[in-house]
XYZ file of C-alpha atoms in Angstrom:
132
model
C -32.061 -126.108 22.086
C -29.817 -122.965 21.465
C -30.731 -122.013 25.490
C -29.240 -125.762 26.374
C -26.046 -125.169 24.684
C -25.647 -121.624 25.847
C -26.084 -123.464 29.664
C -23.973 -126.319 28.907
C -21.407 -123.966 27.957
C -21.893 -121.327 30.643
C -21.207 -124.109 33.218
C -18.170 -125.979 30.950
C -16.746 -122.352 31.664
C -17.678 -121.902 34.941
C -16.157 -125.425 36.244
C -12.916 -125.047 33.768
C -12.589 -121.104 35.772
C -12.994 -122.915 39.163
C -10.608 -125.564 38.493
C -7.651 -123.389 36.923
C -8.646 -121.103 40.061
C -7.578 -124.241 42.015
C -5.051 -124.930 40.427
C -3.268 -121.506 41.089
C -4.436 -121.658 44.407
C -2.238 -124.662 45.217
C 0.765 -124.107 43.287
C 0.974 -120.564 45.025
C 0.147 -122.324 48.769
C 2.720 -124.706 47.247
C 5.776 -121.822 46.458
C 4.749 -120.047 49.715
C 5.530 -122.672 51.563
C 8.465 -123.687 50.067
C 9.705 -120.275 49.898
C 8.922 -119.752 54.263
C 10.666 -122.832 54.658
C 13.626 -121.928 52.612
C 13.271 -118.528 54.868
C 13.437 -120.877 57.960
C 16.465 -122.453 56.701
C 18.409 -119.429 56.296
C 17.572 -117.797 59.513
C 18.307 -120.796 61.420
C 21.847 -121.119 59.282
C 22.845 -118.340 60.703
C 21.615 -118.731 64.163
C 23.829 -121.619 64.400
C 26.563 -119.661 63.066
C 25.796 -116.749 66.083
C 25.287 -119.478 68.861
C 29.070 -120.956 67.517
C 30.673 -117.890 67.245
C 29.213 -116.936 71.168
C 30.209 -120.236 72.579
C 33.970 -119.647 70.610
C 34.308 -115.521 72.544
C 32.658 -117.172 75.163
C 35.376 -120.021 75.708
C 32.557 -122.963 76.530
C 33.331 -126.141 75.328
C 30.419 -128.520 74.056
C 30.547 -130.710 76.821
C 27.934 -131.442 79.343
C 27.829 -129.056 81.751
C 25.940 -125.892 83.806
C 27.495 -123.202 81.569
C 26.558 -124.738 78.468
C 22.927 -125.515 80.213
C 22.551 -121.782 81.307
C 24.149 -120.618 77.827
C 21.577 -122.482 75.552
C 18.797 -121.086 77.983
C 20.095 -117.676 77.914
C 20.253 -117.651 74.229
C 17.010 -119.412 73.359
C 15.363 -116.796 75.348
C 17.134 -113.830 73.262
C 16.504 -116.128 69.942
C 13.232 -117.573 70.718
C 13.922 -120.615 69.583
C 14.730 -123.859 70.569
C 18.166 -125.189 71.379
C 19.905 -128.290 71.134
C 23.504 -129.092 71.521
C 23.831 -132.943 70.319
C 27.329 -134.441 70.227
C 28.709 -136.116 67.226
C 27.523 -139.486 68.750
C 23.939 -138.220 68.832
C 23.685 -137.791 72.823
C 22.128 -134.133 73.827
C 24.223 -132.585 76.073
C 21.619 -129.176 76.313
C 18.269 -128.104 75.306
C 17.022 -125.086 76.288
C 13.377 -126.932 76.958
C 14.359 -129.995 78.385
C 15.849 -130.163 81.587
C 16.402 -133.935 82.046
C 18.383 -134.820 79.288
C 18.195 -138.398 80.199
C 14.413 -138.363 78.982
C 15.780 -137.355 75.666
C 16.626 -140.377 73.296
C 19.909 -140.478 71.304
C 19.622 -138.161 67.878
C 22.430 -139.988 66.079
C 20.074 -141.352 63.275
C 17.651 -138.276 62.418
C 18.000 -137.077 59.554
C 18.968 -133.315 60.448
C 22.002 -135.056 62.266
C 23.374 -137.255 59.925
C 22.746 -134.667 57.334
C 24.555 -132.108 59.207
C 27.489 -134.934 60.288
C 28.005 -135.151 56.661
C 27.393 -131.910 55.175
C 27.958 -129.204 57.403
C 23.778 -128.741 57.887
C 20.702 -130.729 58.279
C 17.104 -130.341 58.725
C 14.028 -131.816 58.636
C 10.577 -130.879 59.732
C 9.053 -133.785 61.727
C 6.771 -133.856 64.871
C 8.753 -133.673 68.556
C 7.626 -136.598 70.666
C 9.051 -134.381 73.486
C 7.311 -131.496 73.466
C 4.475 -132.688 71.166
């Protein structure tokens, strides 16, 4: 009877180890990933800030046109990232991975622009129906 208690309490321990082991395991996968994406965030801050202050020395206007086009490219490939200049009505006017911008539907109501419309920044992590 003693050796059926001793067992019963050997594996009570053993499962309460393996589930506080869980547990840690997914509030650390948890802060990681909060913490890269907060990384993300920062870095990509301040890429926008570089790509504004180049297009400013630069003199090129966000407007549709070949300079922009070969700017964005140009810069994506230095960055590697990608790059999309969307106007305030949501219409892309370059993306340095899309070359027909008519393909491209209007951006106006994602989140990262209306975010960034009426705070300064947006983002959002969603899947690209463009480039899949």
């Amino acid at each position: 009877m003693l050796k059926r208690l001793s067992n019963k309490l050997i594996l009570a321990y053993i499962s309460l180890i393996m589930i506080l082991a869980a547990t840690v395991f997914v509030l650390l996968a948890n802060l990681l990933k909060t913490t890269h994406i907060n990384i993300i965030k920062n870095e990509m801050a301040r890429f926008g800030e570089l790509i504004s202050l180049e297009f400013k020395d630069a003199g090129i206007k966000p407007v549709l046109s070949p300079a922009l086009s070969k700017t964005v490219s140009d810069m994506s490939g230095i960055m590697g990232l990608r790059i999309s200049i969307v106007q305030t009505d949501g219409s892309v006017i370059a993306d340095s991975e899309v070359k027909d911008l008519s393909a491209l539907e209007n951006h106006r109501y994602r989140k990262e622009i209306t975010d960034a419309l009426e705070n300064g920044t947006g983002y959002s992590s969603r899947y690209s129906r463009t480039l899949g």
